[in-house]
PDB file of C-alpha atoms in Angstrom:
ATOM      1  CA  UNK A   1      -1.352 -44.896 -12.300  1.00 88.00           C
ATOM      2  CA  UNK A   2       2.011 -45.535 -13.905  1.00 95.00           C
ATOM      3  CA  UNK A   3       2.436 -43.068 -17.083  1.00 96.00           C
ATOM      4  CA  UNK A   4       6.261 -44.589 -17.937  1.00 97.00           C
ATOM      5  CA  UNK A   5       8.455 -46.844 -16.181  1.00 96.00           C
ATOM      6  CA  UNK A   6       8.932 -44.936 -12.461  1.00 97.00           C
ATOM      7  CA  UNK A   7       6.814 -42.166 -13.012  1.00 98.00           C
ATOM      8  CA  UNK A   8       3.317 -42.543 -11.292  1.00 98.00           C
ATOM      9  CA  UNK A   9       0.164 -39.961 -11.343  1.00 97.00           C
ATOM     10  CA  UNK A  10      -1.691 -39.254  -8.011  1.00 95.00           C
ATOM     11  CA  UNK A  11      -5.247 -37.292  -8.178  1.00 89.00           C
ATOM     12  CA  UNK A  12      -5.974 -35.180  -5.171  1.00 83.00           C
ATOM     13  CA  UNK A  13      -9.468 -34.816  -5.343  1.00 82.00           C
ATOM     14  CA  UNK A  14     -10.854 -31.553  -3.607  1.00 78.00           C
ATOM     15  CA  UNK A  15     -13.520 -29.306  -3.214  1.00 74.00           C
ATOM     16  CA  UNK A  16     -14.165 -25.380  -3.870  1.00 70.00           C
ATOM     17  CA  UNK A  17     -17.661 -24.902  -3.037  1.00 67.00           C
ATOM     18  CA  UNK A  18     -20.279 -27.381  -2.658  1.00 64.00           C
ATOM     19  CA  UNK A  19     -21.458 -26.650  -6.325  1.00 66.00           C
ATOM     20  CA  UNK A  20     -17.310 -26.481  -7.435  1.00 68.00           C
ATOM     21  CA  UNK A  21     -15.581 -30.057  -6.758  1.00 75.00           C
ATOM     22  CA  UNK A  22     -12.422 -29.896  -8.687  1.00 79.00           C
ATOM     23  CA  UNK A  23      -8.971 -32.517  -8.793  1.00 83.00           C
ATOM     24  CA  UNK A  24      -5.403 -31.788  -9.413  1.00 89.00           C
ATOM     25  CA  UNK A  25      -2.645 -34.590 -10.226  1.00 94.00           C
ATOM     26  CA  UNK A  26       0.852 -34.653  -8.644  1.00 96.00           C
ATOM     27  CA  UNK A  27       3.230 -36.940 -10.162  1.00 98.00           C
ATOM     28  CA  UNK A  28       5.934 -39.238  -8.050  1.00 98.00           C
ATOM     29  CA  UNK A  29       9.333 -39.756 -10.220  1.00 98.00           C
ATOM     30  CA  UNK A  30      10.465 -43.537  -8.734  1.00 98.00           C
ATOM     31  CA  UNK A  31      14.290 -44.248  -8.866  1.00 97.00           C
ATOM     32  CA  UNK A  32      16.439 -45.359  -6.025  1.00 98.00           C
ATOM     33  CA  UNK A  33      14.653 -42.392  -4.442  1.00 98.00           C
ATOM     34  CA  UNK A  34      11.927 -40.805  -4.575  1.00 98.00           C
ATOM     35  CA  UNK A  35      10.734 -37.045  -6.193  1.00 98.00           C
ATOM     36  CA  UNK A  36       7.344 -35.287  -6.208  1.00 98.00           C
ATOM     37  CA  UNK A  37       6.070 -32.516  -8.967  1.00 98.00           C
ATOM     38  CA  UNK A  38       3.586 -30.771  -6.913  1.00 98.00           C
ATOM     39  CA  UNK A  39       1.999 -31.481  -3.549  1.00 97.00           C
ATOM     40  CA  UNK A  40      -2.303 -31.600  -4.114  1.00 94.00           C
ATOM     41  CA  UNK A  41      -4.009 -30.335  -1.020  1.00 94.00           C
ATOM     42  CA  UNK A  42      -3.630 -30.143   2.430  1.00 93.00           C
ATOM     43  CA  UNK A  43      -4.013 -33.204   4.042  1.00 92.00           C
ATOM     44  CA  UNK A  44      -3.410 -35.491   0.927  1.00 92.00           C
ATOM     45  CA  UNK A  45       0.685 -35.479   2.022  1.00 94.00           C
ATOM     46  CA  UNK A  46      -1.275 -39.818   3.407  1.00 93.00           C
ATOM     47  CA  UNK A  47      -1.967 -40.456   0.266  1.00 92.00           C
ATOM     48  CA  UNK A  48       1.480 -39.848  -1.413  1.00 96.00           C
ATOM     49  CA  UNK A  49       2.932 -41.509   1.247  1.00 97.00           C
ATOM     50  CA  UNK A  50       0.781 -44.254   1.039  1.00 95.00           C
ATOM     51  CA  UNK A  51       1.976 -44.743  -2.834  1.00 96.00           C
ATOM     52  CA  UNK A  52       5.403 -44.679  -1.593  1.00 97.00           C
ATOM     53  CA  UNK A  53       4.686 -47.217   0.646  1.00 98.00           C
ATOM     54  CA  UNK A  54       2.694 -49.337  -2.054  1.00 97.00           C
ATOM     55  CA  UNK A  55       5.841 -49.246  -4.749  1.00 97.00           C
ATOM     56  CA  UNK A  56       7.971 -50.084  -1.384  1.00 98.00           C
ATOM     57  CA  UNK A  57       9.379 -47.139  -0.496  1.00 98.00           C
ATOM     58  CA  UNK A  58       9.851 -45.308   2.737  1.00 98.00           C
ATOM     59  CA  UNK A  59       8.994 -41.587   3.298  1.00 98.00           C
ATOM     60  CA  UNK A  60      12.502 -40.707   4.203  1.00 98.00           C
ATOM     61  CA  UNK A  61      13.155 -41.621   0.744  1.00 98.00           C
ATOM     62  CA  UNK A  62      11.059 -38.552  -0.878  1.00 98.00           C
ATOM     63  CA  UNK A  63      14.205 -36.208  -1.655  1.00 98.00           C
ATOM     64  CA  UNK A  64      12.921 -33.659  -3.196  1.00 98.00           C
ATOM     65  CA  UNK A  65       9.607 -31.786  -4.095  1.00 98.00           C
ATOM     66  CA  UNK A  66       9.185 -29.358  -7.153  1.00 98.00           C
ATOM     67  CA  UNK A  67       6.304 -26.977  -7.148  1.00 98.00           C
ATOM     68  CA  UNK A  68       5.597 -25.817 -10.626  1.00 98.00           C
ATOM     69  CA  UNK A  69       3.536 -22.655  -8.524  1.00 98.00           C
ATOM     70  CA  UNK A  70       1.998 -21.013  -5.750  1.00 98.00           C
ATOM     71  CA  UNK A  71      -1.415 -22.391  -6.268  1.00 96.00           C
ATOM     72  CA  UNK A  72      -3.082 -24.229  -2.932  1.00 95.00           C
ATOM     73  CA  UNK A  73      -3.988 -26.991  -4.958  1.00 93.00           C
ATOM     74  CA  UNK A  74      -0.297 -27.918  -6.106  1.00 96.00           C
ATOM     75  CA  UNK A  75       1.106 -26.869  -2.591  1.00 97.00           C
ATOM     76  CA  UNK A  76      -1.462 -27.897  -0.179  1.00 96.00           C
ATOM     77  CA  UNK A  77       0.754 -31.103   1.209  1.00 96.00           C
ATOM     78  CA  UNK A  78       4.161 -29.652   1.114  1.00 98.00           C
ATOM     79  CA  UNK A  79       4.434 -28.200   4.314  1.00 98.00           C
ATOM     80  CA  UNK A  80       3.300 -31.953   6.349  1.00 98.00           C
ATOM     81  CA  UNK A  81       5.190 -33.775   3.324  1.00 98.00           C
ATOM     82  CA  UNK A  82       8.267 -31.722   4.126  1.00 98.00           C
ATOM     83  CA  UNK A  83       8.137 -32.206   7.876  1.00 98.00           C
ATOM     84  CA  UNK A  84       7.434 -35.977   7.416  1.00 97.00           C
ATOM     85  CA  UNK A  85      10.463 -37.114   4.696  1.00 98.00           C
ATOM     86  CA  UNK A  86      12.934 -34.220   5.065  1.00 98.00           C
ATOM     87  CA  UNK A  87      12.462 -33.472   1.490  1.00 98.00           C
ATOM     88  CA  UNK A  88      13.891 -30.213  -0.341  1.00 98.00           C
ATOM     89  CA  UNK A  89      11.468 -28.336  -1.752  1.00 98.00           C
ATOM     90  CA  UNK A  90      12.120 -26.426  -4.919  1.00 98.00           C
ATOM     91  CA  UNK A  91      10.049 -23.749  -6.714  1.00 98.00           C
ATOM     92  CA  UNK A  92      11.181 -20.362  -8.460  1.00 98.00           C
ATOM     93  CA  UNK A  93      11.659 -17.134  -6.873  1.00 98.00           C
ATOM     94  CA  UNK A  94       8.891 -15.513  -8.292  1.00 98.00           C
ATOM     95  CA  UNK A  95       6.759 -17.637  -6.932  1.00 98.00           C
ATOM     96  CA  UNK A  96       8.261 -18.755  -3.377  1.00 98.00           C
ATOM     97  CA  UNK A  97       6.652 -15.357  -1.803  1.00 98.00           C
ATOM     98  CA  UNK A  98       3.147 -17.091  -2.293  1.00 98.00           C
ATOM     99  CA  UNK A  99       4.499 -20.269  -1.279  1.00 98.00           C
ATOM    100  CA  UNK A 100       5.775 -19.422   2.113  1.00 98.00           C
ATOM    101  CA  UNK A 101       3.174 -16.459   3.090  1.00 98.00           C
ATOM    102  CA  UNK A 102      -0.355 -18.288   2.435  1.00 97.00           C
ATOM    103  CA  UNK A 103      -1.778 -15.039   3.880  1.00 97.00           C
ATOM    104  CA  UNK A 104       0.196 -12.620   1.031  1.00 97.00           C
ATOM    105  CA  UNK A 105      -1.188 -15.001  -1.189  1.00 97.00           C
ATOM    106  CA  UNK A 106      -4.847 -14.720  -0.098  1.00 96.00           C
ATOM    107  CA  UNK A 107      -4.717 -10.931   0.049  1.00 96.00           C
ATOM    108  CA  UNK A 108      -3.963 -10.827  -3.427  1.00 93.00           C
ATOM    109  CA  UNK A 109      -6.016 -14.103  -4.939  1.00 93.00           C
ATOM    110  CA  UNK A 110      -8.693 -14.637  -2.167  1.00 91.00           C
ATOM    111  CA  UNK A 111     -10.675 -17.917  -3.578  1.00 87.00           C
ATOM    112  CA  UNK A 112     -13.616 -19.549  -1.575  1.00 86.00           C
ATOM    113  CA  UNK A 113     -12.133 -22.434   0.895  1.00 89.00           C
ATOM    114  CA  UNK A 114      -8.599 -21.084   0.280  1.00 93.00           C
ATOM    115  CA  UNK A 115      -7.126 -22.445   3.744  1.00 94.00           C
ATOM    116  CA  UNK A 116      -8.796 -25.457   4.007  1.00 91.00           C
ATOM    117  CA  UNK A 117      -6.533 -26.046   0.721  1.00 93.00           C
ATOM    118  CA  UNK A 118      -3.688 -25.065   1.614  1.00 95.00           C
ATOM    119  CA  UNK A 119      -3.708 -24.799   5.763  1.00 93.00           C
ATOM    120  CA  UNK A 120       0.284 -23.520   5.855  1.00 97.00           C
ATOM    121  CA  UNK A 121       2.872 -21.793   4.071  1.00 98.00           C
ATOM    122  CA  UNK A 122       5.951 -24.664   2.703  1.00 98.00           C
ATOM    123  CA  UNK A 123       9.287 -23.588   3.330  1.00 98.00           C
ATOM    124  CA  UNK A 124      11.040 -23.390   0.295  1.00 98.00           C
ATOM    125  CA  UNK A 125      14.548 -24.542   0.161  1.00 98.00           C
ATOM    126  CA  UNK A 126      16.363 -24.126  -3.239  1.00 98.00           C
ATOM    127  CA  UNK A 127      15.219 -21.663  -5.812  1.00 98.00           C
ATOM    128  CA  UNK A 128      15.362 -22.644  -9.347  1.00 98.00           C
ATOM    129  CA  UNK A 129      14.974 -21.283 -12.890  1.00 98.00           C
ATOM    130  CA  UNK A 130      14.316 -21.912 -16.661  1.00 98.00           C
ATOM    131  CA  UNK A 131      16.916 -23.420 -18.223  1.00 98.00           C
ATOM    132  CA  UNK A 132      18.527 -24.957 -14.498  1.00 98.00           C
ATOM    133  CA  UNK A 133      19.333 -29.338 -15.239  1.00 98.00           C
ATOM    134  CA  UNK A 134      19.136 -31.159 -11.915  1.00 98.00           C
ATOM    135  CA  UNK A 135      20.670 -34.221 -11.834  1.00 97.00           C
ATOM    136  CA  UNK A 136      18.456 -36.560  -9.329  1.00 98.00           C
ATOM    137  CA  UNK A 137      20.617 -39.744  -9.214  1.00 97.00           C
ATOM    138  CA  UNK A 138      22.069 -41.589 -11.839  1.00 96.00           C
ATOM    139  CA  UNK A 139      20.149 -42.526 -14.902  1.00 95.00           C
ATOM    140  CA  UNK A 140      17.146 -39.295 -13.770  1.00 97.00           C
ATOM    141  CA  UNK A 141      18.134 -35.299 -14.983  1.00 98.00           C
ATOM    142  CA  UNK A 142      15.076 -32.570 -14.660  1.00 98.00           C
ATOM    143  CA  UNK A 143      15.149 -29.917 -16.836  1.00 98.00           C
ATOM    144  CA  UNK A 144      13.164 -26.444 -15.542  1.00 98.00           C
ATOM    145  CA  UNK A 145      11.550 -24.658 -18.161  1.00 98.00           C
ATOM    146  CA  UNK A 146       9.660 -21.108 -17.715  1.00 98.00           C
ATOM    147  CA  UNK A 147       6.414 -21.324 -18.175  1.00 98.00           C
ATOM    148  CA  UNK A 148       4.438 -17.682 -16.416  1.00 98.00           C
ATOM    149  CA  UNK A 149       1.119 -16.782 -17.506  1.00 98.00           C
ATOM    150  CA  UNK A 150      -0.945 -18.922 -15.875  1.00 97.00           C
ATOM    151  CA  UNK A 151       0.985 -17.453 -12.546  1.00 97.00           C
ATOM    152  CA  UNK A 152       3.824 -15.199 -12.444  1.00 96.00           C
ATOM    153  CA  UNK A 153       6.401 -17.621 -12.507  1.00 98.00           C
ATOM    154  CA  UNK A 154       5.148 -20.388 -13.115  1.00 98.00           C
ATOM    155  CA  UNK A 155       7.492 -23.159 -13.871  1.00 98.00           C
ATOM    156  CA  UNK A 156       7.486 -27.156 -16.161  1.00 98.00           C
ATOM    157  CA  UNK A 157       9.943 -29.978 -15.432  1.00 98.00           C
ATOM    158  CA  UNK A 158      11.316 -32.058 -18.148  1.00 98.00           C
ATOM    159  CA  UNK A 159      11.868 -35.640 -16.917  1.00 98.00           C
ATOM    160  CA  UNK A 160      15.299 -36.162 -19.547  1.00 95.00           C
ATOM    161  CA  UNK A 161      15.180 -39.830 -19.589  1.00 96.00           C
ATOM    162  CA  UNK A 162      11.556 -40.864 -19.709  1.00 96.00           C
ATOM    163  CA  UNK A 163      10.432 -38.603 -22.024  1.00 97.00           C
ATOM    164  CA  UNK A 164       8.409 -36.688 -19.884  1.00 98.00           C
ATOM    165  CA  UNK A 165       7.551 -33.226 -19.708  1.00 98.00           C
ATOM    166  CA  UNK A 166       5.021 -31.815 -16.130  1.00 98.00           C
ATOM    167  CA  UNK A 167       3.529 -28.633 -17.411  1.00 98.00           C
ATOM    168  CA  UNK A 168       1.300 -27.762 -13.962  1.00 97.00           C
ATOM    169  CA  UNK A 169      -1.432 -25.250 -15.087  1.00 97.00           C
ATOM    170  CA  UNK A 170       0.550 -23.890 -18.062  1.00 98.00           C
ATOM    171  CA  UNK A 171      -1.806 -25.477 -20.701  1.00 97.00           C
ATOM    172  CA  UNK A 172      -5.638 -24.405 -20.660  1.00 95.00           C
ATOM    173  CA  UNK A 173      -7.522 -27.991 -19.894  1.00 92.00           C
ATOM    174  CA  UNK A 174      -9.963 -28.173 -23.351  1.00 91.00           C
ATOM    175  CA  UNK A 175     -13.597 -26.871 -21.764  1.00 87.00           C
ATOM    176  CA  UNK A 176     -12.251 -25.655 -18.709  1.00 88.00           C
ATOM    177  CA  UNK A 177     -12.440 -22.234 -16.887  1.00 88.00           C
ATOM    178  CA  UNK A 178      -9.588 -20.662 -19.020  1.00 92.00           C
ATOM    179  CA  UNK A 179      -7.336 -19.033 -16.013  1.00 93.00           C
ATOM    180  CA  UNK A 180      -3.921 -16.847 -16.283  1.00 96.00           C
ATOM    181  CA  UNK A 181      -2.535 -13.613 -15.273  1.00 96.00           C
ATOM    182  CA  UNK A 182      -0.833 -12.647 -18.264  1.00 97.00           C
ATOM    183  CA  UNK A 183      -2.210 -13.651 -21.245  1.00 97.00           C
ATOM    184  CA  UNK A 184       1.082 -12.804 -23.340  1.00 97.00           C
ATOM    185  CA  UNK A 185       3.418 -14.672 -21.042  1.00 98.00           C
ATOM    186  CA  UNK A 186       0.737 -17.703 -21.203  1.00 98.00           C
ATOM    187  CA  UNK A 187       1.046 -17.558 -25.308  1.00 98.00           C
ATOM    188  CA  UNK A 188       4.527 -17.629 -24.938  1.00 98.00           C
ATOM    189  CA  UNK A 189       4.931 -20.507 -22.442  1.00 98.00           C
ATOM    190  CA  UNK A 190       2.532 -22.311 -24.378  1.00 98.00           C
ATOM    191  CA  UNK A 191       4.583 -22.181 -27.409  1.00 98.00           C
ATOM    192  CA  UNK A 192       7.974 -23.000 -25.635  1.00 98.00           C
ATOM    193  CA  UNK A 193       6.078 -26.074 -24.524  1.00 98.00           C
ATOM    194  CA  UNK A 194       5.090 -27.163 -28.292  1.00 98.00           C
ATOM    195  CA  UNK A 195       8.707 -26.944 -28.929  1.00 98.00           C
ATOM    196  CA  UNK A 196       9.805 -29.290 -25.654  1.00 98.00           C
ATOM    197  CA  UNK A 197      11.026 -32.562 -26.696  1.00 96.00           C
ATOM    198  CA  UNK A 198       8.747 -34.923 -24.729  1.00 98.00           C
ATOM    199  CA  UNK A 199       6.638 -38.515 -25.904  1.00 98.00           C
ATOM    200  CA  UNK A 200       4.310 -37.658 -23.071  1.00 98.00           C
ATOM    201  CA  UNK A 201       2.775 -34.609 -21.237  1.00 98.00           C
ATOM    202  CA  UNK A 202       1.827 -34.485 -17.911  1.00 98.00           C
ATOM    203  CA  UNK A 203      -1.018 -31.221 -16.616  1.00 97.00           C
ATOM    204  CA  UNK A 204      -2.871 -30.991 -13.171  1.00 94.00           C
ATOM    205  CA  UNK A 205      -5.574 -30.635 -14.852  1.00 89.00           C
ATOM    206  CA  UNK A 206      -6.454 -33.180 -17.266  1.00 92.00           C
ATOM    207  CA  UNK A 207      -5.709 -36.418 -18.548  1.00 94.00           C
ATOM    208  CA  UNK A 208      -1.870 -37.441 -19.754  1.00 97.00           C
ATOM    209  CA  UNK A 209      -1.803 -36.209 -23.063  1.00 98.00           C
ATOM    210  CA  UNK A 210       0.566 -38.088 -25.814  1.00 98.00           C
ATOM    211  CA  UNK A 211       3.056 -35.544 -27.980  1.00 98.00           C
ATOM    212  CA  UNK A 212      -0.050 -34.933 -30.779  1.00 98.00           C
ATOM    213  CA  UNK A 213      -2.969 -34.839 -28.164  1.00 98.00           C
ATOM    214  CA  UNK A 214      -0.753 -32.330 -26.629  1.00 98.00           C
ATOM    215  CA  UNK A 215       0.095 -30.410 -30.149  1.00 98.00           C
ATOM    216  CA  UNK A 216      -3.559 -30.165 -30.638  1.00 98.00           C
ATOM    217  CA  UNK A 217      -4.621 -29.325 -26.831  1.00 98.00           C
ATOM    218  CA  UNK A 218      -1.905 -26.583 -27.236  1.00 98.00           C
ATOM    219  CA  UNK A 219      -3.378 -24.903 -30.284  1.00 98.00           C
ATOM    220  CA  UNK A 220      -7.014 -24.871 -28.532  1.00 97.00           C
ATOM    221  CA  UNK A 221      -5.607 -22.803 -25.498  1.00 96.00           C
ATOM    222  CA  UNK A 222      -3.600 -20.774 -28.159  1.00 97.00           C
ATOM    223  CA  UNK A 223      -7.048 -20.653 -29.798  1.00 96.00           C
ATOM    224  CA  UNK A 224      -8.665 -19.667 -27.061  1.00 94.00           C
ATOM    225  CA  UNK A 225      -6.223 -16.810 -25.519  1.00 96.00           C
ATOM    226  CA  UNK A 226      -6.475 -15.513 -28.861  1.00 96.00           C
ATOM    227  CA  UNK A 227     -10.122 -15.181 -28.987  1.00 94.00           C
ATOM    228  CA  UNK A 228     -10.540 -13.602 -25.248  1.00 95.00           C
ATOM    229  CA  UNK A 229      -8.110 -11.118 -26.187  1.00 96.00           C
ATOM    230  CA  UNK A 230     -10.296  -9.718 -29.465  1.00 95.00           C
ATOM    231  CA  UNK A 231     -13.046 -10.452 -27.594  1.00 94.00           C
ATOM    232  CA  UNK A 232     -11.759  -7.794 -24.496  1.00 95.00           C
ATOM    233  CA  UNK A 233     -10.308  -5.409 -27.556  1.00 94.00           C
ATOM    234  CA  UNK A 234     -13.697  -5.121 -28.849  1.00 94.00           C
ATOM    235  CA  UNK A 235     -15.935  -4.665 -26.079  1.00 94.00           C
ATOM    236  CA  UNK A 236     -13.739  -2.620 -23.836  1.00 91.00           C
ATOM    237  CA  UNK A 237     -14.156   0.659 -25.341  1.00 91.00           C
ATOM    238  CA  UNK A 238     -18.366   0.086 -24.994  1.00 92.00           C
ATOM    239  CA  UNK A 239     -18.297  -1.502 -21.043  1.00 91.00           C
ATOM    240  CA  UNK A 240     -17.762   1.603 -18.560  1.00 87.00           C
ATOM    241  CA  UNK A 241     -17.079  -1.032 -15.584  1.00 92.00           C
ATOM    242  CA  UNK A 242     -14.962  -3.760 -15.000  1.00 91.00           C
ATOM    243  CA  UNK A 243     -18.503  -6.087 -14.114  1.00 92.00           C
ATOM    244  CA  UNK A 244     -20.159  -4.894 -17.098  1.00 93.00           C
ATOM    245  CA  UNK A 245     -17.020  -5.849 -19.398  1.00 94.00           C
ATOM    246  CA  UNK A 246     -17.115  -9.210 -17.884  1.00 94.00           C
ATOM    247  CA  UNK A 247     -20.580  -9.613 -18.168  1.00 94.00           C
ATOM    248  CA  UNK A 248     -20.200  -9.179 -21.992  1.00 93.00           C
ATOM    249  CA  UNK A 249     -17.168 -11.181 -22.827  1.00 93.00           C
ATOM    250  CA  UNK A 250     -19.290 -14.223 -21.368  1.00 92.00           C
ATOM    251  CA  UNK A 251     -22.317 -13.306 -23.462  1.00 92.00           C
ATOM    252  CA  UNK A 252     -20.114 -13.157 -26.232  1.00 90.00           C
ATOM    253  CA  UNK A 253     -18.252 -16.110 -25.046  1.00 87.00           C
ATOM    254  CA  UNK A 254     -21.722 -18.099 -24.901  1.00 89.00           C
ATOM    255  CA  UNK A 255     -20.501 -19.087 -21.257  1.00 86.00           C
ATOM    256  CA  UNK A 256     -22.814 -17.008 -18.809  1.00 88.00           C
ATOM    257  CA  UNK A 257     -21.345 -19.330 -16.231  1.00 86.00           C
ATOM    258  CA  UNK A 258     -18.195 -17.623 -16.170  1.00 87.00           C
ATOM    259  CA  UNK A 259     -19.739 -14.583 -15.030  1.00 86.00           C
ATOM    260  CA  UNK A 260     -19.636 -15.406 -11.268  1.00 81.00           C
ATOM    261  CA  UNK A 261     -16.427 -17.037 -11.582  1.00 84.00           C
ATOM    262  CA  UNK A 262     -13.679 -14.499  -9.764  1.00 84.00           C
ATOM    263  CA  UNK A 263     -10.768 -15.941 -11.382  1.00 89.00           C
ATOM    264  CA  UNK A 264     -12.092 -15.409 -14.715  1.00 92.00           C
ATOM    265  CA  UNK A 265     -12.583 -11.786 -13.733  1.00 91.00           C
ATOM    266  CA  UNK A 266      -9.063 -12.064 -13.258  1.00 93.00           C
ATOM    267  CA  UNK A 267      -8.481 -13.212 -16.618  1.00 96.00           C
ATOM    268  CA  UNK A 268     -10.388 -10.655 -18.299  1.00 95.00           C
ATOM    269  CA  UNK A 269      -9.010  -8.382 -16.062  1.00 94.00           C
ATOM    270  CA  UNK A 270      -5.270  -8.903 -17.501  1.00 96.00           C
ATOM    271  CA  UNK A 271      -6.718  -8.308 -21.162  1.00 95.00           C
ATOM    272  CA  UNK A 272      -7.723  -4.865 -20.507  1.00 91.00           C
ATOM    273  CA  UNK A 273      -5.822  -1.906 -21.818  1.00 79.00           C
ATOM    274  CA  UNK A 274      -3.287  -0.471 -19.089  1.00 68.00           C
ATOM    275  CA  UNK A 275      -4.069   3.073 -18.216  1.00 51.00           C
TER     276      UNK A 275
END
């Protein structure tokens, strides 16, 4: 789907569990070359080749791939992608451990079907940072913005020209499984984005929102950091175990679902008090 003039959504479509079936967008930036926000899953480096080859474009032409983090979802087809065009790959430092080292990554956020995601580590080529301007080719400039929280260094691109802003993960998708490592840093990033100039904002995981649906999708995940965070203060003191804290945020909550959910451990789990 074309968002703006040259800059196409792909969905990856993918699956977690049998019960979990889940989808993440990439999105391919069309100019005299090509460029790629995020990768999907392993094996879907066919598919963005294949909507190269639909808007007439070869794979050599992919120059450059940004991850906006370490994810196996949003890194999943760099590695083949990367062998197959040549392309750079770009991501920040804090993250390019994860990237490169799928089995680092695993030790430290094992989730269920983890290498069937993301079957290899992707080289990464060029670090970047907040604040960095890239200038693709004439006429196309991507601005890097910090955006942590949902991952440690998690990072946005701002497409200068079109408008368009790719926040990966960094905004909780309304009704989702809220996920992040650092609820502070995610508040923060969350509020830089409110303040990025942009008509149109691009997530993995949801629809493309327009500047107000993204205003008000903003203020829900600002809504609901917010609430998880008195919602640990309170209970901590009365839960004597990790499980037992979890199990009452989600009672609180009224989302017993989350209860199995390890990530969301993981997210309750950065709330807690530091000894």
């Amino acid at each position: 789907m074309e968002i703006v003039k040259g800059v196409h959504q792909i969905r990856a479509d993918f699956t977690v569990t049998p019960e979990v079936r889940r989808y993440a967008f990439c999105y391919l930036i069309v100019g005299e070359d090509c460029w790629l926000v995020d990768s999907g899953v392993a094996g879907y480096d066919q598919a963005i080749l294949q909507t190269m080859a639909d808007l007439g474009k070869e794979p050599h032409q992919l120059r450059g791939l940004f991850l906006t983090h370490a994810h196996p979802d949003h890194i999943g087809g760099g590695a083949a992608l990367r062998r197959r065009t040549g392309c750079t790959v770009y991501a920040s430092a804090g993250e390019s451990p994860w990237i490169e080292n799928l089995k680092l990554q695993y030790e430290k956020r094992p989730i269920p079907n983890f290498f069937a995601l993301a079957a290899e580590g992707v080289p990464v080529d060029r670090l970047v940072k907040g604040g960095d301007t890239l200038s693709l080719e004439p006429g196309l400039t991507l601005e890097v913005i910090a955006t942590p929280g949902h991952s440690a260094d998690g990072l946005s691109f701002r497409l200068a020209e079109k408008g368009v802003v790719f926040t990966g993960d960094a905004i909780p998708a309304p009704g989702d499984v809220p996920i992040y490592e650092d609820w502070q840093a995610s508040l923060h990033s969350l509020e830089t984005l409110r303040n990025v100039a942009a008509d149109w904002f691009c997530p993995a995981w949801d629809k493309v929102y327009t500047r107000q649906e993204a205003l008000a999708v903003i203020a829900q995940g600002e809504a609901l950091i917010g609430g998880i965070q008195r919602t640990v203060a309170g209970l901590e003191s009365t839960c004597p175990t990790p499980d037992k804290l979890v199990d009452a945020v989600c009672a609180r909550l009224g989302r017993p679902q989350l209860r199995e959910h390890p990530l969301f451990r993981r997210t309750v789990a950065c709330h807690r008090k530091k000894d």
